[in-house]
mmCIF file of C-alpha atoms and ligand atoms in Angstrom:
data_model
loop_
_atom_site.group_PDB
_atom_site.id
_atom_site.type_symbol
_atom_site.label_atom_id
_atom_site.label_comp_id
_atom_site.label_asym_id
_atom_site.label_seq_id
_atom_site.Cartn_x
_atom_site.Cartn_y
_atom_site.Cartn_z
ATOM 1 C CA MET A 1 -12.489 -22.390 -23.766
ATOM 2 C CA THR A 2 -11.130 -23.887 -20.547
ATOM 3 C CA LYS A 3 -10.510 -21.446 -17.843
ATOM 4 C CA GLN A 4 -7.113 -21.169 -16.205
ATOM 5 C CA LYS A 5 -7.873 -22.295 -12.600
ATOM 6 C CA ASN A 6 -6.381 -20.981 -9.267
ATOM 7 C CA ALA A 7 -5.452 -17.748 -10.652
ATOM 8 C CA ILE A 8 -4.652 -14.656 -8.677
ATOM 9 C CA LEU A 9 -5.499 -11.267 -9.746
ATOM 10 C CA VAL A 10 -3.682 -8.031 -8.856
ATOM 11 C CA ILE A 11 -5.417 -4.907 -9.836
ATOM 12 C CA GLY A 12 -3.230 -1.823 -9.793
ATOM 13 C CA ALA A 13 -0.080 -3.992 -10.489
ATOM 14 C CA CYS A 14 1.951 -1.124 -11.977
ATOM 15 C CA GLY A 15 1.711 0.910 -8.679
ATOM 16 C CA GLN A 16 4.404 1.163 -6.001
ATOM 17 C CA LEU A 17 3.008 -1.692 -3.957
ATOM 18 C CA GLY A 18 1.467 -3.617 -6.814
ATOM 19 C CA SER A 19 4.586 -3.889 -8.857
ATOM 20 C CA GLU A 20 6.452 -5.407 -5.916
ATOM 21 C CA LEU A 21 3.669 -7.471 -4.578
ATOM 22 C CA THR A 22 2.950 -9.082 -8.057
ATOM 23 C CA LEU A 23 6.554 -10.214 -8.204
ATOM 24 C CA GLU A 24 6.415 -11.641 -4.686
ATOM 25 C CA LEU A 25 3.228 -13.451 -5.278
ATOM 26 C CA ARG A 26 4.487 -14.925 -8.593
ATOM 27 C CA LYS A 27 7.489 -16.421 -6.548
ATOM 28 C CA ILE A 28 5.062 -18.094 -4.204
ATOM 29 C CA TYR A 29 2.246 -19.201 -6.594
ATOM 30 C CA GLY A 30 4.093 -19.486 -9.937
ATOM 31 C CA ASP A 31 4.493 -16.733 -12.642
ATOM 32 C CA ALA A 32 1.622 -17.929 -14.831
ATOM 33 C CA ASN A 33 -0.861 -18.130 -11.965
ATOM 34 C CA VAL A 34 -0.611 -14.397 -11.076
ATOM 35 C CA VAL A 35 -2.413 -12.031 -13.416
ATOM 36 C CA ALA A 36 -1.166 -8.576 -13.248
ATOM 37 C CA ALA A 37 -3.672 -5.944 -14.193
ATOM 38 C CA ASP A 38 -3.697 -2.207 -14.587
ATOM 39 C CA ILE A 39 -4.949 0.714 -16.947
ATOM 40 C CA GLN A 40 -1.602 0.717 -18.725
ATOM 41 C CA TYR A 41 1.215 -1.642 -19.608
ATOM 42 C CA PRO A 42 4.056 -1.986 -17.078
ATOM 43 C CA LYS A 43 7.271 -0.090 -17.749
ATOM 44 C CA GLN A 44 9.174 -2.485 -15.607
ATOM 45 C CA ALA A 45 10.541 -5.325 -17.508
ATOM 46 C CA ASP A 46 10.575 -7.890 -14.777
ATOM 47 C CA LEU A 47 6.925 -7.184 -14.161
ATOM 48 C CA ARG A 48 5.997 -7.247 -17.947
ATOM 49 C CA GLU A 49 7.924 -10.251 -18.757
ATOM 50 C CA SER A 50 7.497 -12.544 -15.853
ATOM 51 C CA GLY A 51 3.776 -13.333 -16.223
ATOM 52 C CA PRO A 52 0.346 -12.553 -17.671
ATOM 53 C CA PHE A 53 -0.847 -8.967 -17.904
ATOM 54 C CA GLU A 54 -4.199 -7.546 -18.702
ATOM 55 C CA ILE A 55 -5.499 -3.994 -19.209
ATOM 56 C CA VAL A 56 -8.142 -3.417 -16.694
ATOM 57 C CA ASP A 57 -10.013 -0.261 -15.683
ATOM 58 C CA VAL A 58 -11.645 -1.218 -12.314
ATOM 59 C CA LEU A 59 -14.374 1.450 -13.131
ATOM 60 C CA THR A 60 -15.497 -0.816 -16.023
ATOM 61 C CA PRO A 61 -17.007 -4.002 -14.661
ATOM 62 C CA GLN A 62 -17.112 -5.529 -18.084
ATOM 63 C CA HIS A 63 -13.289 -5.702 -17.892
ATOM 64 C CA LEU A 64 -13.473 -7.963 -14.941
ATOM 65 C CA THR A 65 -16.249 -9.976 -16.302
ATOM 66 C CA GLU A 66 -14.236 -10.650 -19.530
ATOM 67 C CA LEU A 67 -11.363 -11.832 -17.399
ATOM 68 C CA ALA A 68 -13.562 -14.265 -15.682
ATOM 69 C CA SER A 69 -14.298 -15.880 -19.005
ATOM 70 C CA ARG A 70 -10.594 -16.898 -19.203
ATOM 71 C CA TYR A 71 -9.468 -17.261 -15.469
ATOM 72 C CA LYS A 72 -11.036 -18.785 -12.346
ATOM 73 C CA PHE A 73 -9.558 -16.423 -9.600
ATOM 74 C CA LYS A 74 -9.019 -17.783 -6.187
ATOM 75 C CA GLN A 75 -7.790 -14.455 -4.726
ATOM 76 C CA ILE A 76 -7.928 -10.788 -5.746
ATOM 77 C CA TYR A 77 -5.663 -8.018 -4.537
ATOM 78 C CA HIS A 78 -7.420 -4.751 -5.219
ATOM 79 C CA LEU A 79 -4.674 -2.135 -4.932
ATOM 80 C CA ALA A 80 -5.690 0.491 -7.639
ATOM 81 C CA ALA A 81 -6.450 3.868 -5.694
ATOM 82 C CA ILE A 82 -5.792 7.620 -5.962
ATOM 83 C CA LEU A 83 -3.432 8.590 -2.986
ATOM 84 C CA SER A 84 -3.723 11.458 -0.531
ATOM 85 C CA ALA A 85 -2.069 14.445 -2.313
ATOM 86 C CA THR A 86 -3.256 13.528 -5.780
ATOM 87 C CA GLY A 87 -6.710 12.994 -4.450
ATOM 88 C CA GLU A 88 -6.916 16.576 -3.099
ATOM 89 C CA LYS A 89 -6.303 17.824 -6.628
ATOM 90 C CA ASN A 90 -9.260 15.903 -7.951
ATOM 91 C CA PRO A 91 -11.610 14.988 -5.090
ATOM 92 C CA LYS A 92 -14.634 13.734 -6.929
ATOM 93 C CA PHE A 93 -12.644 11.391 -9.205
ATOM 94 C CA ALA A 94 -10.583 10.183 -6.303
ATOM 95 C CA TRP A 95 -13.816 9.322 -4.489
ATOM 96 C CA ARG A 96 -15.247 7.639 -7.536
ATOM 97 C CA LEU A 97 -12.188 5.498 -8.271
ATOM 98 C CA ASN A 98 -11.547 4.627 -4.660
ATOM 99 C CA MET A 99 -15.109 3.701 -3.884
ATOM 100 C CA ASP A 100 -16.807 2.486 -7.174
ATOM 101 C CA GLY A 101 -13.567 0.567 -7.905
ATOM 102 C CA LEU A 102 -13.940 -1.213 -4.632
ATOM 103 C CA PHE A 103 -17.716 -1.917 -5.019
ATOM 104 C CA ASN A 104 -16.959 -3.336 -8.449
ATOM 105 C CA VAL A 105 -14.299 -5.641 -7.104
ATOM 106 C CA LEU A 106 -16.226 -6.699 -3.973
ATOM 107 C CA ASP A 107 -19.318 -7.576 -6.235
ATOM 108 C CA PHE A 108 -17.177 -9.277 -8.738
ATOM 109 C CA ALA A 109 -15.540 -11.396 -6.112
ATOM 110 C CA LEU A 110 -19.002 -12.526 -4.643
ATOM 111 C CA GLU A 111 -20.137 -13.414 -8.276
ATOM 112 C CA GLN A 112 -17.117 -15.376 -8.933
ATOM 113 C CA LYS A 113 -17.009 -17.033 -5.512
ATOM 114 C CA VAL A 114 -13.303 -15.683 -4.977
ATOM 115 C CA GLU A 115 -11.949 -17.296 -1.761
ATOM 116 C CA LYS A 116 -10.080 -14.172 -0.491
ATOM 117 C CA VAL A 117 -9.860 -10.568 -1.371
ATOM 118 C CA TYR A 118 -7.032 -8.045 -0.196
ATOM 119 C CA TRP A 119 -7.674 -4.491 -0.174
ATOM 120 C CA PRO A 120 -5.266 -1.821 1.329
ATOM 121 C CA SER A 121 -6.294 0.912 3.819
ATOM 122 C CA SER A 122 -3.956 3.495 5.310
ATOM 123 C CA ILE A 123 -3.174 5.448 8.444
ATOM 124 C CA ALA A 124 -4.877 8.144 6.559
ATOM 125 C CA VAL A 125 -8.309 6.869 8.005
ATOM 126 C CA PHE A 126 -7.220 8.763 11.153
ATOM 127 C CA GLY A 127 -7.472 12.595 11.450
ATOM 128 C CA PRO A 128 -6.812 15.663 13.575
ATOM 129 C CA ASN A 129 -8.912 14.472 16.490
ATOM 130 C CA SER A 130 -7.456 10.831 16.487
ATOM 131 C CA PRO A 131 -4.843 10.223 19.203
ATOM 132 C CA ARG A 132 -1.483 10.985 17.451
ATOM 133 C CA GLN A 133 0.741 8.820 19.623
ATOM 134 C CA ASN A 134 0.367 5.056 19.709
ATOM 135 C CA THR A 135 -2.883 5.486 17.641
ATOM 136 C CA PRO A 136 -5.172 2.533 18.798
ATOM 137 C CA GLN A 137 -6.805 0.089 16.589
ATOM 138 C CA ASP A 138 -10.265 1.411 17.478
ATOM 139 C CA THR A 139 -10.497 5.236 18.209
ATOM 140 C CA ILE A 140 -11.777 8.536 16.789
ATOM 141 C CA MET A 141 -11.380 8.606 13.117
ATOM 142 C CA ASP A 142 -12.028 12.034 11.516
ATOM 143 C CA PRO A 143 -9.974 11.874 8.153
ATOM 144 C CA ASN A 144 -9.865 15.145 6.292
ATOM 145 C CA THR A 145 -8.595 14.044 2.927
ATOM 146 C CA VAL A 146 -10.638 12.455 0.290
ATOM 147 C CA TYR A 147 -8.251 9.588 0.225
ATOM 148 C CA GLY A 148 -8.527 8.997 4.053
ATOM 149 C CA ILE A 149 -12.354 9.480 3.823
ATOM 150 C CA SER A 150 -12.567 6.767 1.116
ATOM 151 C CA LYS A 151 -10.444 4.458 2.940
ATOM 152 C CA GLN A 152 -12.512 4.823 6.135
ATOM 153 C CA ALA A 153 -15.598 4.224 4.184
ATOM 154 C CA GLY A 154 -13.969 1.344 2.263
ATOM 155 C CA GLU A 155 -13.157 -0.325 5.671
ATOM 156 C CA ARG A 156 -16.832 -0.223 6.653
ATOM 157 C CA TRP A 157 -17.917 -1.787 3.364
ATOM 158 C CA CYS A 158 -15.285 -4.544 3.617
ATOM 159 C CA GLU A 159 -16.497 -5.390 7.118
ATOM 160 C CA TYR A 160 -20.151 -5.162 5.829
ATOM 161 C CA TYR A 161 -19.370 -7.680 2.916
ATOM 162 C CA PHE A 162 -17.678 -10.072 5.284
ATOM 163 C CA ASN A 163 -20.548 -9.874 7.912
ATOM 164 C CA LYS A 164 -23.391 -9.833 5.364
ATOM 165 C CA TYR A 165 -22.220 -11.997 2.590
ATOM 166 C CA GLY A 166 -19.390 -14.003 4.102
ATOM 167 C CA LEU A 167 -16.806 -12.553 1.657
ATOM 168 C CA ASP A 168 -13.289 -13.153 3.158
ATOM 169 C CA VAL A 169 -11.952 -9.650 2.675
ATOM 170 C CA ARG A 170 -8.789 -8.676 4.524
ATOM 171 C CA SER A 171 -6.975 -5.301 4.874
ATOM 172 C CA LEU A 172 -4.118 -3.511 6.366
ATOM 173 C CA ARG A 173 -3.719 0.299 7.327
ATOM 174 C CA TYR A 174 -0.248 0.769 5.712
ATOM 175 C CA PRO A 175 1.998 3.642 6.911
ATOM 176 C CA GLY A 176 3.987 5.339 4.370
ATOM 177 C CA LEU A 177 5.867 2.651 2.145
ATOM 178 C CA ILE A 178 9.359 2.928 0.984
ATOM 179 C CA GLY A 179 10.903 0.803 -1.745
ATOM 180 C CA TYR A 180 13.569 1.063 -4.378
ATOM 181 C CA LYS A 181 11.884 -0.867 -7.235
ATOM 182 C CA ALA A 182 9.117 1.466 -7.985
ATOM 183 C CA LEU A 183 8.457 5.234 -7.463
ATOM 184 C CA PRO A 184 5.462 6.090 -5.195
ATOM 185 C CA GLY A 185 2.540 7.908 -6.991
ATOM 186 C CA GLY A 186 1.004 11.034 -5.347
ATOM 187 C CA GLY A 187 1.250 10.341 -1.682
ATOM 188 C CA THR A 188 2.226 12.672 1.272
ATOM 189 C CA THR A 189 4.968 10.182 2.405
ATOM 190 C CA ASP A 190 6.673 10.122 -0.995
ATOM 191 C CA TYR A 191 9.440 12.416 0.184
ATOM 192 C CA ALA A 192 10.885 9.365 2.096
ATOM 193 C CA VAL A 193 11.411 7.513 -1.294
ATOM 194 C CA ASP A 194 12.486 10.641 -3.269
ATOM 195 C CA ILE A 195 15.124 11.641 -0.642
ATOM 196 C CA TYR A 196 17.298 8.402 -1.344
ATOM 197 C CA HIS A 197 17.164 8.930 -5.129
ATOM 198 C CA GLN A 198 18.188 12.558 -4.812
ATOM 199 C CA ALA A 199 20.833 11.767 -2.223
ATOM 200 C CA LEU A 200 22.502 9.521 -4.830
ATOM 201 C CA ALA A 201 21.815 11.917 -7.935
ATOM 202 C CA LEU A 202 22.390 15.484 -6.439
ATOM 203 C CA GLY A 203 23.790 14.955 -2.964
ATOM 204 C CA THR A 204 20.976 17.195 -1.752
ATOM 205 C CA TYR A 205 17.226 17.062 -1.220
ATOM 206 C CA LYS A 206 14.529 19.865 -0.771
ATOM 207 C CA CYS A 207 11.834 18.323 1.430
ATOM 208 C CA PHE A 208 8.127 19.281 0.931
ATOM 209 C CA LEU A 209 7.533 18.429 4.764
ATOM 210 C CA SER A 210 9.024 20.304 7.693
ATOM 211 C CA GLU A 211 11.985 18.924 9.479
ATOM 212 C CA ASN A 212 10.147 17.558 12.577
ATOM 213 C CA THR A 213 7.180 15.951 10.760
ATOM 214 C CA ARG A 214 7.097 12.673 12.397
ATOM 215 C CA LEU A 215 5.129 9.902 10.346
ATOM 216 C CA PRO A 216 4.655 6.178 10.563
ATOM 217 C CA MET A 217 6.800 4.515 7.696
ATOM 218 C CA MET A 218 7.600 0.982 6.676
ATOM 219 C CA TYR A 219 10.067 -0.583 4.321
ATOM 220 C CA MET A 220 8.518 -2.444 1.432
ATOM 221 C CA PRO A 221 9.775 -5.950 2.312
ATOM 222 C CA ASP A 222 7.912 -5.738 5.656
ATOM 223 C CA ALA A 223 4.826 -4.439 3.943
ATOM 224 C CA LEU A 224 4.984 -7.434 1.537
ATOM 225 C CA LYS A 225 5.529 -9.825 4.458
ATOM 226 C CA ALA A 226 2.683 -8.374 6.431
ATOM 227 C CA THR A 227 0.289 -8.656 3.319
ATOM 228 C CA ILE A 228 1.181 -12.190 2.519
ATOM 229 C CA ASP A 229 1.235 -13.295 6.284
ATOM 230 C CA LEU A 230 -2.329 -11.791 6.666
ATOM 231 C CA MET A 231 -3.600 -13.529 3.554
ATOM 232 C CA HIS A 232 -2.129 -16.845 4.681
ATOM 233 C CA ALA A 233 -3.566 -16.510 8.143
ATOM 234 C CA PRO A 234 -6.406 -19.052 8.922
ATOM 235 C CA ALA A 235 -9.677 -17.102 8.734
ATOM 236 C CA GLU A 236 -10.411 -17.642 12.360
ATOM 237 C CA GLN A 237 -7.185 -15.704 13.398
ATOM 238 C CA VAL A 238 -8.351 -12.624 11.343
ATOM 239 C CA LYS A 239 -10.521 -11.130 13.997
ATOM 240 C CA VAL A 240 -10.418 -7.515 12.455
ATOM 241 C CA ARG A 241 -12.466 -7.210 9.322
ATOM 242 C CA SER A 242 -12.321 -3.415 8.732
ATOM 243 C CA SER A 243 -8.516 -2.987 8.504
ATOM 244 C CA TYR A 244 -5.538 -3.784 10.861
ATOM 245 C CA ASN A 245 -3.267 -1.206 12.173
ATOM 246 C CA LEU A 246 0.240 -1.846 10.921
ATOM 247 C CA ALA A 247 3.568 -0.296 12.077
ATOM 248 C CA ALA A 248 7.333 -0.700 11.788
ATOM 249 C CA MET A 249 8.923 2.688 12.445
ATOM 250 C CA SER A 250 8.308 6.414 12.714
ATOM 251 C CA PHE A 251 10.797 9.074 11.698
ATOM 252 C CA THR A 252 11.037 12.734 10.614
ATOM 253 C CA PRO A 253 12.716 14.086 7.494
ATOM 254 C CA GLN A 254 15.645 15.234 9.695
ATOM 255 C CA GLU A 255 16.176 11.654 11.016
ATOM 256 C CA ILE A 256 16.178 10.077 7.639
ATOM 257 C CA ALA A 257 18.612 12.631 6.364
ATOM 258 C CA ALA A 258 20.897 11.748 9.322
ATOM 259 C CA SER A 259 20.563 8.150 8.468
ATOM 260 C CA ILE A 260 21.766 8.831 4.927
ATOM 261 C CA GLN A 261 24.530 10.959 6.152
ATOM 262 C CA ARG A 262 25.865 7.868 7.920
ATOM 263 C CA HIS A 263 26.874 6.846 4.263
ATOM 264 C CA TYR A 264 27.176 10.370 2.665
ATOM 265 C CA PRO A 265 28.362 12.840 5.258
ATOM 266 C CA ASP A 266 28.188 15.648 2.840
ATOM 267 C CA PHE A 267 24.497 14.974 1.943
ATOM 268 C CA THR A 268 22.404 18.043 2.814
ATOM 269 C CA ILE A 269 18.609 18.692 3.119
ATOM 270 C CA THR A 270 16.561 21.794 2.933
ATOM 271 C CA TYR A 271 12.902 22.210 3.841
ATOM 272 C CA ASP A 272 10.141 23.949 1.852
ATOM 273 C CA PRO A 273 6.785 22.643 3.143
ATOM 274 C CA ASP A 274 3.971 22.763 0.601
ATOM 275 C CA SER A 275 0.146 21.638 0.852
ATOM 276 C CA ARG A 276 1.115 18.123 1.962
ATOM 277 C CA GLN A 277 2.248 19.450 5.182
ATOM 278 C CA GLN A 278 -1.337 19.929 6.335
ATOM 279 C CA ILE A 279 -2.164 16.463 5.364
ATOM 280 C CA ALA A 280 0.819 15.035 7.332
ATOM 281 C CA ASP A 281 -0.146 17.099 10.262
ATOM 282 C CA SER A 282 -3.591 15.424 10.311
ATOM 283 C CA TRP A 283 -2.045 12.072 10.619
ATOM 284 C CA PRO A 284 -0.685 9.966 13.534
ATOM 285 C CA GLN A 285 2.909 10.031 14.510
ATOM 286 C CA SER A 286 2.963 6.587 15.719
ATOM 287 C CA ILE A 287 0.532 3.502 15.504
ATOM 288 C CA ASN A 288 -0.345 0.742 17.958
ATOM 289 C CA ASP A 289 -0.429 -2.442 15.894
ATOM 290 C CA SER A 290 -0.715 -4.916 18.818
ATOM 291 C CA ALA A 291 -3.898 -6.504 17.301
ATOM 292 C CA ALA A 292 -1.909 -7.597 14.266
ATOM 293 C CA ARG A 293 0.915 -8.892 16.468
ATOM 294 C CA GLN A 294 -1.508 -10.862 18.682
ATOM 295 C CA ASP A 295 -3.992 -12.107 15.919
ATOM 296 C CA TRP A 296 -1.651 -13.298 13.235
ATOM 297 C CA GLY A 297 2.040 -12.665 14.535
ATOM 298 C CA TRP A 298 3.029 -9.529 12.837
ATOM 299 C CA ASN A 299 6.644 -8.527 13.407
ATOM 300 C CA PRO A 300 8.531 -6.167 11.262
ATOM 301 C CA GLN A 301 12.183 -6.853 10.394
ATOM 302 C CA TYR A 302 13.493 -3.340 9.272
ATOM 303 C CA ASP A 303 14.099 -0.157 11.212
ATOM 304 C CA LEU A 304 15.292 3.329 9.758
ATOM 305 C CA HIS A 305 19.143 2.354 9.546
ATOM 306 C CA THR A 306 18.653 -1.166 8.090
ATOM 307 C CA MET A 307 16.228 0.276 5.618
ATOM 308 C CA THR A 308 18.596 3.050 4.651
ATOM 309 C CA ASP A 309 21.528 0.530 4.238
ATOM 310 C CA ASP A 310 19.395 -1.747 1.977
ATOM 311 C CA MET A 311 17.866 1.165 0.037
ATOM 312 C CA LEU A 312 21.195 2.783 -0.869
ATOM 313 C CA ARG A 313 22.710 -0.450 -1.626
ATOM 314 C CA HIS A 314 20.064 -1.374 -4.201
ATOM 315 C CA LEU A 315 19.833 2.085 -5.616
ATOM 316 C CA LYS A 316 23.561 2.291 -6.307
ATOM 317 C CA ARG A 317 23.464 -1.130 -7.898
ATOM 318 C CA ILE A 318 20.550 -0.200 -10.209
ATOM 319 C CA ASN A 319 22.177 3.106 -11.143
ATOM 320 C CA ASN A 320 25.592 1.815 -11.875
HETATM 321 C C1 LIG B 401 0.021 8.514 1.060
HETATM 322 N N1 LIG B 401 1.688 6.706 0.727
HETATM 323 O O1 LIG B 401 0.980 9.187 1.376
HETATM 324 C C2 LIG B 401 0.179 6.925 1.038
HETATM 325 C C3 LIG B 401 -0.013 6.473 2.357
HETATM 326 C C4 LIG B 401 0.099 6.788 4.882
HETATM 327 C C5 LIG B 401 0.367 7.336 3.503
HETATM 328 O O2 LIG B 401 -1.391 6.017 2.507
HETATM 329 O O3 LIG B 401 -1.155 8.994 0.556
#
């Protein structure tokens, strides 16, 4: 059987980032060339119907080698992971999925001579003793969630596979990501997506973080642009092989509520912090992403109000 050449594999394609990144990559490389993979079939029709889909459990290497009998992959985007809040409920599995999944993909990419691998890190790699304002690219990192520990360890391994084996692995430390196409799964920043849905559905939102909890955030179109810009950058411009700090904005639940009230003056928010408050309090409030700006021209397009305007416009369209 002849293999399909120049294929791109997206593992974790049904997730919040994966479902949007897969569609974006299909626009660039052609629907048939971007293989979406996850442990379950996508619910989203556009993701399901726009190109190939494969059931892959990244903890089963045989799933990957079976794919390699039918596709020659030139790029792999490995997005499957357990996020911060869910990870604290099942720490050992979160470590196993986030780390063994990464090793399986890195080794598969070496075996198959994949040209480039993308793997997402997070601002969760920083911890209580990291500088909280304008957090530098290189600084104290003492993450205290399993998710953050696995992302910090994963960054070390990505840099090791680059230096030791020459594998072109690239990575970004995403802030909280906000999009209208897919719901987030188990993160501490998920409130910033839920609030828009609840504003339209109920006119009120009960926030699981306190009103002044400032966190770095980013609108999904900017996250997609950063990911694709990094992967398209010439290798010599990619000087950071652990993971790049990436930033767009920082805001509090009170500020995002005020942004929504520009459209819905009667919208109300209440606060009922839960265990995710401790996680948020261990993270930076703002990020220094000068390395990404200098090395490959990173430049975000959305701020809080332009994001809110776009989110509400799309959610109203989808819900009507
Ligand atoms: C989380 N959305 O909340 C992810 C992200 C910076 C936060 O890594 O776990």
